[in-house]
Amino acid sequence: MISRWCEFGNRDTSLRTQVVIIGAGPAGLLLSRLLSLKGIDNAVLERRSRAHVESRIRAGVLEPGTVELLIAARVADRMRREALTHDGFNLVFDGRYTHVDLKDLAGAPVTVYGQTEITQDLVAACLAANTKLVFEAEAVTPCDFEGATPRVTYAKDGQSHEIACDFIAGCDGFHGVCRASVPPAAITLYERVLPFGWLGMLTETRPVADELIYVRHERGFALCSMRSKTRSRYYVQVPDSDHVEAWPDARFWDELRRRIPGDAAERLITGPSLEKSIAPIRSFVAEPMRFGRLFLAGDAAHIVPPTGAKGLNLAAADAGALAQALASYYGSGEGMALESYSETRLRHVWRAERFSWWFTQMTHRFEGDAFATRLQQAEFDAVSGSRAFRTALAENYIGMFRDKSPS
Ligand code: APR
Ligand code: PHB
């Protein structure tokens, strides 16, 4: 019988729960919600403040499977009211449009709802359910996860704490402590870093179009995205050596206008930036995703280039799979799903890695590589001229292959 919360003493506190979750990003928060709803005790330890976690600007295109998970986590009310449904998106190659009709080709639309909103909804739901959610936890350290009695230590307001648990979920992102705690010999890392980044800008302006526009242009990639009918999110490809300070708003708008097709440029409404940042473009996978009683989920285990918006969806799918596996372990003592978590998730992760890599290769400027440019041209011809090619793109975009074995 696993005890619920108990505190001993008031200086060094010692606690016990079933699952300690490290990191309150979408992976950690969604996992916490799903576990709590299944009656599994858990605690979430987050290094940053609540305000920081709730204000980070990230992507916002949700696969149908992610929407289902948010519904299962009972955090979908605001999403239902505010989200946009996109039946398709546009690809533009040197001014020429190709429409990818997701609903027609793959049978489902995507949902546009920002990760920032999802995080706020999840935090509110966790707090309303009295989940132990500790912000500004310092020196969080996963311990003894190779044995049967793992624990996590941390400090808060000058006090040290220890939580004994059955399992640790490493949901602490790419720079977190969990993956770094695994002995190097036990982990294999696969990585490709590209020599450019995405400069993103958020503005309170009406989007240029009703659907997203992915643009391949000789000056570099651009993306017209949105968070709502009045809030736009735009990106331009920049060298990885660039700094945000070199990009005042006026320069950003000029560059975007030069890359997007003429009709969109005419409709473009500019305004001051609410946020502007540069994200590196990286593909990364850590294998396996389980080390004894430590399970990795989300960016802690894998990163995809943002083209195709798979990062958040993968993190959510990890959380869903881990919650399910833990529920069957606690429900019936059945450990099979936990045993196969890593292998199952990695199969899906690599499909998303492949897709994100392909989509990036097709749409970005690779300096000095004329061969790559000609291949991009052929790739676009294939996509625009062949329903089969567009179907493959659409199926990957809506995440049709999640949790499915290859057939
Ligand atoms: N101790 C506690 N918390 C930590 C630590 C640590 N040592 N290190 C990192 N964290 C926290 C971070 O502050 C962050 O809030 O872990 C959280 C990880 O959240 P994300 O980076 O958002 O990762 P994840 O939940 O896997 O979500 C992935 O976010 O980065 C995007 O594109 C990515 O959309 C994808 C999604
Ligand atoms: C975003 O809106 O931030 C976004 C949309 C689609 C992507 C990547 C990012 O492929």
Coordinates of C-alpha atoms and ligand atoms in Angstrom, one line a residue:
M1 CA 0.0 0.0 0.0
I2 CA 1.5 3.3 -1.0
S3 CA 1.0 6.1 1.5
R4 CA -0.3 9.4 0.5
W5 CA 1.5 12.6 1.5
C6 CA 3.1 12.7 4.9
E7 CA 5.5 15.2 6.2
F8 CA 8.0 14.6 8.9
G9 CA 9.4 17.5 10.9
N10 CA 9.5 21.1 9.6
R11 CA 13.1 21.6 8.7
D12 CA 14.1 18.8 6.4
T13 CA 10.9 17.5 5.1
S14 CA 10.6 13.9 3.9
L15 CA 7.8 12.9 1.7
R16 CA 6.5 9.9 -0.3
T17 CA 4.5 9.7 -3.5
Q18 CA 4.1 7.2 -6.3
V19 CA 5.5 9.3 -9.2
V20 CA 7.8 12.3 -9.0
I21 CA 7.7 14.3 -12.1
I22 CA 10.6 16.6 -12.8
G23 CA 9.7 19.6 -15.0
A24 CA 6.4 21.5 -15.5
G25 CA 6.4 21.9 -19.2
P26 CA 3.6 20.4 -21.3
A27 CA 5.0 16.8 -20.8
G28 CA 5.3 17.0 -17.0
L29 CA 2.0 18.8 -16.5
L30 CA 0.0 16.6 -18.8
L31 CA 1.4 13.5 -17.2
S32 CA 0.6 14.8 -13.8
R33 CA -3.0 15.5 -14.8
L34 CA -3.5 12.1 -16.4
L35 CA -2.0 10.3 -13.4
S36 CA -4.1 12.3 -10.9
L37 CA -7.3 11.5 -12.8
K38 CA -6.3 7.8 -12.6
G39 CA -5.8 8.1 -8.9
I40 CA -2.0 7.9 -9.0
D41 CA -0.3 10.1 -6.5
N42 CA 2.3 12.4 -8.0
A43 CA 4.4 15.5 -7.3
V44 CA 5.8 18.0 -9.9
L45 CA 9.1 19.8 -9.3
E46 CA 9.9 22.8 -11.5
R47 CA 13.0 24.9 -11.5
R48 CA 11.4 28.1 -12.8
S49 CA 8.7 30.3 -11.4
R50 CA 5.0 29.9 -12.3
A51 CA 5.0 33.2 -14.2
H52 CA 8.0 32.1 -16.3
V53 CA 6.5 28.7 -17.1
E54 CA 3.1 30.2 -18.0
S55 CA 4.5 32.9 -20.3
R56 CA 7.0 31.0 -22.5
I57 CA 6.0 31.4 -26.2
R58 CA 6.2 28.1 -28.1
A59 CA 4.5 26.4 -31.0
G60 CA 0.8 25.8 -31.3
V61 CA -0.3 23.3 -33.9
L62 CA -2.0 20.3 -32.3
E63 CA -2.6 16.9 -33.8
P64 CA -6.0 15.3 -33.3
G65 CA -4.3 12.8 -30.9
T66 CA -3.0 15.7 -28.7
V67 CA -6.4 17.2 -28.6
E68 CA -7.8 13.9 -27.4
L69 CA -5.3 13.7 -24.6
L70 CA -6.1 17.3 -23.5
I71 CA -9.8 16.3 -23.4
A72 CA -8.9 13.1 -21.4
A73 CA -6.9 15.4 -19.0
R74 CA -10.1 17.6 -18.6
V75 CA -8.3 20.7 -19.7
A76 CA -10.1 21.3 -23.0
D77 CA -12.8 23.8 -22.1
R78 CA -11.0 27.0 -23.0
M79 CA -9.4 25.2 -26.0
R80 CA -12.8 24.3 -27.3
R81 CA -13.9 27.9 -27.1
E82 CA -10.8 29.7 -28.4
A83 CA -8.9 27.3 -30.7
L84 CA -9.0 27.5 -34.4
T85 CA -9.5 24.5 -36.6
H86 CA -7.4 24.3 -39.7
D87 CA -8.4 22.0 -42.5
G88 CA -5.2 22.5 -44.4
F89 CA -2.1 24.6 -45.0
N90 CA -0.2 26.2 -47.8
L91 CA 3.3 25.5 -49.1
V92 CA 5.0 28.1 -51.3
F93 CA 8.0 27.5 -53.5
D94 CA 9.5 30.6 -55.0
G95 CA 6.1 32.2 -55.1
R96 CA 4.1 29.2 -56.3
Y97 CA 1.4 27.9 -54.0
T98 CA 0.5 24.2 -53.2
H99 CA -2.5 23.7 -50.9
V100 CA -2.3 20.6 -48.6
D101 CA -5.9 19.7 -47.7
L102 CA -5.4 17.8 -44.4
K103 CA -9.1 16.9 -44.1
D104 CA -9.4 15.6 -47.6
L105 CA -6.1 13.8 -47.7
A106 CA -5.7 12.5 -44.2
G107 CA -9.2 12.7 -42.8
A108 CA -8.7 15.2 -40.0
P109 CA -7.8 18.9 -39.4
V110 CA -5.3 20.3 -36.9
T111 CA -6.1 22.6 -34.0
V112 CA -4.3 25.9 -33.6
Y113 CA -4.0 26.7 -29.8
G114 CA -0.8 28.0 -28.3
Q115 CA 1.5 25.9 -26.0
T116 CA 1.4 28.9 -23.7
E117 CA -2.4 28.5 -23.3
I118 CA -2.1 24.8 -22.8
T119 CA 0.5 25.3 -20.1
Q120 CA -1.8 27.8 -18.3
D121 CA -4.8 25.5 -18.5
L122 CA -2.7 22.5 -17.2
V123 CA -1.3 24.5 -14.3
A124 CA -4.7 25.8 -13.3
A125 CA -6.2 22.3 -13.4
C126 CA -3.2 20.8 -11.3
L127 CA -3.6 23.5 -8.7
A128 CA -7.4 23.2 -8.5
A129 CA -6.9 19.4 -7.9
N130 CA -4.4 20.1 -5.1
T131 CA -1.6 18.4 -6.9
K132 CA 1.8 19.0 -5.3
L133 CA 3.3 21.4 -7.8
V134 CA 6.5 23.1 -6.6
F135 CA 7.8 26.0 -8.6
E136 CA 11.3 27.4 -8.1
A137 CA 12.6 24.1 -6.8
E138 CA 16.4 24.2 -6.7
A139 CA 19.0 21.5 -7.2
V140 CA 16.5 18.9 -8.1
T141 CA 18.3 15.6 -8.2
P142 CA 17.0 12.2 -9.2
C143 CA 18.6 9.5 -7.1
D144 CA 18.7 5.7 -6.9
F145 CA 16.5 5.1 -9.9
E146 CA 18.4 2.0 -10.9
G147 CA 17.2 0.2 -7.8
A148 CA 13.7 -0.4 -6.3
T149 CA 13.6 2.7 -4.1
P150 CA 14.2 5.9 -6.1
R151 CA 14.0 9.3 -4.5
V152 CA 14.3 12.9 -5.6
T153 CA 16.0 15.6 -3.5
Y154 CA 15.6 19.4 -4.0
A155 CA 15.8 22.6 -2.1
K156 CA 13.1 25.3 -1.7
D157 CA 13.4 28.5 0.2
G158 CA 16.6 27.3 1.8
Q159 CA 15.1 24.1 3.1
S160 CA 16.2 20.7 1.7
H161 CA 13.6 18.1 0.8
E162 CA 13.5 14.5 -0.2
I163 CA 10.7 12.6 -1.9
A164 CA 10.7 8.8 -1.9
C165 CA 8.8 7.4 -4.9
D166 CA 8.2 4.3 -7.0
F167 CA 9.1 6.1 -10.3
I168 CA 10.7 9.3 -11.6
A169 CA 9.4 10.9 -14.8
G170 CA 12.1 13.1 -16.4
C171 CA 10.1 15.8 -18.2
D172 CA 12.7 18.5 -17.7
G173 CA 13.4 19.4 -21.3
F174 CA 16.6 19.3 -23.4
H175 CA 18.8 21.0 -20.7
G176 CA 17.3 19.1 -17.7
V177 CA 19.0 17.1 -15.0
C178 CA 17.4 13.7 -15.7
R179 CA 19.1 12.7 -18.9
A180 CA 22.3 14.1 -17.5
S181 CA 22.0 11.9 -14.4
V182 CA 22.2 8.7 -16.5
P183 CA 25.6 7.1 -16.8
P184 CA 27.0 8.0 -20.3
A185 CA 27.6 4.3 -21.1
A186 CA 23.9 3.5 -20.6
I187 CA 22.7 6.1 -23.2
T188 CA 23.1 6.6 -26.9
L189 CA 22.7 10.1 -28.3
Y190 CA 21.8 10.9 -32.0
E191 CA 22.1 14.5 -33.0
R192 CA 22.2 16.8 -36.0
V193 CA 22.4 20.5 -35.6
L194 CA 21.7 22.8 -38.6
P195 CA 23.7 26.0 -39.1
F196 CA 20.6 28.2 -38.9
G197 CA 17.7 29.1 -36.5
W198 CA 14.2 30.4 -36.6
L199 CA 13.7 34.0 -35.6
G200 CA 10.1 34.2 -34.4
M201 CA 7.9 37.2 -33.7
L202 CA 4.5 37.4 -32.0
T203 CA 2.3 40.4 -32.8
E204 CA -1.2 41.5 -32.0
T205 CA -2.2 41.7 -35.7
R206 CA -4.6 39.9 -38.0
P207 CA -2.9 36.9 -39.7
V208 CA -2.2 37.3 -43.4
A209 CA -4.3 34.2 -44.2
D210 CA -6.8 31.8 -42.6
E211 CA -4.3 29.0 -42.8
L212 CA -0.6 28.6 -42.2
I213 CA 1.9 29.3 -45.1
Y214 CA 5.2 27.5 -45.2
V215 CA 7.5 29.4 -47.6
R216 CA 10.7 28.2 -49.4
H217 CA 12.4 31.3 -50.8
E218 CA 15.9 31.9 -52.1
R219 CA 16.5 34.3 -49.2
G220 CA 15.5 31.5 -46.7
F221 CA 12.5 29.9 -45.1
A222 CA 9.6 31.8 -43.7
L223 CA 6.4 30.8 -41.9
C224 CA 3.2 32.7 -41.4
S225 CA 1.4 31.2 -38.4
M226 CA -1.0 32.4 -35.8
R227 CA -2.4 32.0 -32.3
S228 CA -5.9 33.5 -33.0
K229 CA -7.7 35.6 -35.5
T230 CA -6.1 38.7 -34.1
R231 CA -2.7 37.4 -33.1
S232 CA 0.0 36.4 -35.6
R233 CA 3.2 34.4 -35.2
Y234 CA 5.8 34.8 -38.0
Y235 CA 9.2 33.2 -38.5
V236 CA 12.2 33.8 -40.8
Q237 CA 15.2 31.5 -41.1
V238 CA 18.4 33.3 -39.9
P239 CA 22.0 32.2 -39.6
D240 CA 22.7 30.5 -36.2
S241 CA 25.2 33.3 -35.5
D242 CA 22.5 36.0 -35.5
H243 CA 21.2 37.7 -32.4
V244 CA 17.7 39.1 -31.7
E245 CA 19.2 42.5 -31.0
A246 CA 20.2 42.7 -34.7
W247 CA 16.6 42.3 -35.7
P248 CA 14.5 45.4 -34.8
D249 CA 10.8 45.0 -35.7
A250 CA 11.2 47.0 -39.0
R251 CA 14.0 44.8 -40.3
F252 CA 11.9 41.7 -39.4
W253 CA 8.9 42.9 -41.3
D254 CA 11.0 43.9 -44.3
E255 CA 12.6 40.5 -44.5
L256 CA 9.3 38.6 -44.1
R257 CA 7.7 40.7 -46.8
R258 CA 10.5 39.9 -49.2
R259 CA 10.1 36.1 -48.7
I260 CA 6.3 35.6 -48.6
P261 CA 4.3 35.6 -51.8
G262 CA 3.1 38.9 -53.3
D263 CA -0.6 38.5 -52.4
A264 CA 0.3 37.7 -48.7
A265 CA 2.8 40.6 -48.6
E266 CA 0.0 43.0 -49.7
R267 CA -2.2 41.8 -46.9
L268 CA 0.5 41.8 -44.3
I269 CA -0.4 44.0 -41.3
T270 CA 2.6 44.9 -39.2
G271 CA 2.8 46.0 -35.6
P272 CA 5.1 46.0 -32.6
S273 CA 6.4 42.7 -31.4
L274 CA 5.1 41.1 -28.2
E275 CA 7.9 38.6 -28.2
K276 CA 10.9 37.9 -30.4
S277 CA 13.4 35.1 -30.1
I278 CA 15.7 32.8 -32.1
A279 CA 15.3 29.0 -31.8
P280 CA 18.1 26.7 -32.9
I281 CA 17.2 24.0 -35.3
R282 CA 18.2 20.6 -34.0
S283 CA 17.3 16.9 -34.4
F284 CA 18.2 14.9 -31.3
V285 CA 17.2 11.5 -29.8
A286 CA 18.4 9.9 -26.6
E287 CA 18.0 6.1 -26.5
P288 CA 16.6 4.4 -24.5
M289 CA 13.9 6.5 -22.8
R290 CA 13.9 4.4 -19.7
F291 CA 16.7 3.7 -17.1
G292 CA 15.4 1.5 -14.3
R293 CA 12.7 3.5 -12.6
L294 CA 13.5 6.7 -14.5
F295 CA 11.5 7.4 -17.6
L296 CA 12.2 10.3 -20.0
A297 CA 9.4 12.1 -21.8
G298 CA 9.3 15.1 -24.2
D299 CA 12.3 17.3 -25.0
A300 CA 14.3 15.5 -22.3
A301 CA 14.5 12.6 -24.7
H302 CA 14.1 14.1 -28.2
I303 CA 14.1 17.4 -30.1
V304 CA 12.8 17.9 -33.7
P305 CA 13.3 20.8 -36.0
P306 CA 10.1 23.0 -35.6
T307 CA 9.1 22.6 -39.3
G308 CA 5.9 20.5 -39.0
A309 CA 5.3 21.4 -35.3
K310 CA 5.9 17.9 -33.9
G311 CA 7.7 18.9 -30.6
L312 CA 4.7 19.6 -28.5
N313 CA 2.8 16.7 -30.0
L314 CA 5.5 14.2 -29.3
A315 CA 5.8 15.5 -25.7
A316 CA 2.1 15.0 -25.2
A317 CA 2.1 11.5 -26.8
D318 CA 5.0 10.5 -24.4
A319 CA 3.0 11.8 -21.4
G320 CA -0.1 9.9 -22.6
A321 CA 1.8 6.6 -23.1
L322 CA 3.6 6.9 -19.8
A323 CA 0.4 7.6 -17.9
Q324 CA -1.3 4.6 -19.5
A325 CA 1.7 2.3 -18.7
L326 CA 1.8 3.5 -15.1
A327 CA -2.0 3.0 -14.8
S328 CA -1.8 -0.6 -15.9
Y329 CA 1.1 -1.2 -13.6
Y330 CA -0.8 0.2 -10.6
G331 CA -4.1 -1.3 -11.7
S332 CA -3.1 -4.8 -12.2
G333 CA 0.6 -5.1 -11.3
E334 CA 1.1 -5.5 -15.0
G335 CA 4.5 -4.1 -16.0
M336 CA 4.5 -4.9 -19.7
A337 CA 3.6 -1.4 -20.9
L338 CA 6.3 0.1 -18.7
E339 CA 8.7 -2.4 -20.2
S340 CA 7.8 -1.5 -23.7
Y341 CA 7.4 2.3 -23.2
S342 CA 10.9 3.1 -24.6
E343 CA 10.7 0.9 -27.6
T344 CA 7.1 2.0 -28.5
R345 CA 7.8 5.7 -28.1
L346 CA 11.1 5.6 -30.0
R347 CA 9.4 4.1 -33.0
H348 CA 7.0 7.1 -33.1
V349 CA 9.7 9.5 -32.2
W350 CA 11.8 8.4 -35.2
R351 CA 8.9 8.8 -37.5
A352 CA 8.5 12.4 -36.4
E353 CA 12.2 12.9 -36.6
R354 CA 12.2 11.7 -40.2
F355 CA 9.3 13.9 -41.1
S356 CA 10.6 17.0 -39.5
W357 CA 14.0 16.5 -41.1
W358 CA 12.5 16.0 -44.5
F359 CA 10.2 19.0 -44.2
T360 CA 13.1 21.1 -43.1
Q361 CA 15.4 19.9 -45.9
M362 CA 12.7 20.8 -48.4
T363 CA 11.9 24.3 -47.2
H364 CA 15.1 25.8 -45.9
R365 CA 18.0 27.5 -47.6
F366 CA 21.3 25.6 -47.5
E367 CA 24.0 28.1 -48.4
G368 CA 26.3 27.1 -51.2
D369 CA 24.5 23.8 -51.9
A370 CA 23.2 24.1 -55.5
F371 CA 22.5 20.3 -55.6
A372 CA 20.2 20.7 -52.5
T373 CA 18.3 23.5 -54.2
R374 CA 17.6 21.5 -57.3
L375 CA 16.4 18.6 -55.1
Q376 CA 14.1 20.9 -53.3
Q377 CA 12.6 22.0 -56.6
A378 CA 12.0 18.3 -57.5
E379 CA 10.5 17.7 -54.1
F380 CA 8.1 20.5 -54.5
D381 CA 7.2 19.3 -58.0
A382 CA 6.5 15.9 -56.5
V383 CA 4.3 17.3 -53.7
S384 CA 2.3 19.7 -55.9
G385 CA 1.9 17.2 -58.7
S386 CA 1.1 14.0 -56.8
R387 CA -1.8 13.4 -54.5
A388 CA 0.1 10.4 -53.1
F389 CA 3.0 12.7 -52.0
R390 CA 0.6 15.2 -50.5
T391 CA -1.2 12.4 -48.7
A392 CA 2.0 11.2 -47.1
L393 CA 2.7 14.8 -46.0
A394 CA -0.8 15.3 -44.6
E395 CA -0.7 12.0 -42.7
N396 CA 2.5 12.9 -41.1
Y397 CA 1.3 16.4 -40.4
I398 CA -1.7 15.3 -38.5
G399 CA 0.3 12.5 -36.7
M400 CA -1.6 9.6 -38.1
F401 CA 1.1 7.2 -37.2
R402 CA 1.3 7.8 -33.4
D403 CA 1.2 4.7 -31.4
K404 CA 0.9 2.5 -34.4
S405 CA 3.2 -0.3 -35.4
P406 CA 4.5 -0.2 -38.9
S407 CA 2.2 -2.0 -41.3
Ligands
APR1 N1 14.7 20.8 -12.3 C1 13.4 21.1 -12.4 N2 12.8 21.5 -13.6 C2 13.6 21.6 -14.6 C3 15.0 21.4 -14.6 C4 15.5 20.9 -13.4 N3 16.8 20.7 -13.3 N4 15.5 21.6 -15.8 C5 14.5 22.0 -16.6 N5 13.4 22.0 -15.9 C6 12.0 22.4 -16.4 C7 12.1 23.6 -17.3 O1 12.1 24.9 -16.6 C8 10.8 23.5 -18.1 O2 9.7 24.1 -17.4 O3 11.5 21.4 -17.2 C9 10.5 22.0 -18.0 C10 10.6 21.4 -19.4 O4 9.6 21.9 -20.2 P1 9.8 22.0 -21.8 O5 11.2 22.4 -22.2 O6 8.6 22.7 -22.3 O7 9.7 20.5 -22.3 P2 8.5 19.5 -22.5 O8 7.5 19.5 -21.4 O9 9.1 18.2 -22.9 O10 7.7 20.1 -23.8 C11 8.2 20.0 -25.1 O11 8.2 22.3 -25.4 O12 10.3 23.1 -26.0 C12 9.0 22.9 -26.5 O13 9.1 22.4 -28.8 C13 9.1 21.9 -27.5 O14 6.8 21.9 -27.9 C14 7.8 21.1 -27.3 C15 7.6 21.1 -25.9
PHB2 C1 3.9 28.2 -34.6 O1 2.9 28.7 -34.8 O2 4.7 28.6 -33.7 C2 4.4 27.1 -35.5 C3 3.5 26.6 -36.4 C4 3.9 25.6 -37.2 C5 5.1 25.1 -37.2 C6 6.0 25.6 -36.2 C7 5.7 26.6 -35.4 O3 5.5 24.1 -38.0

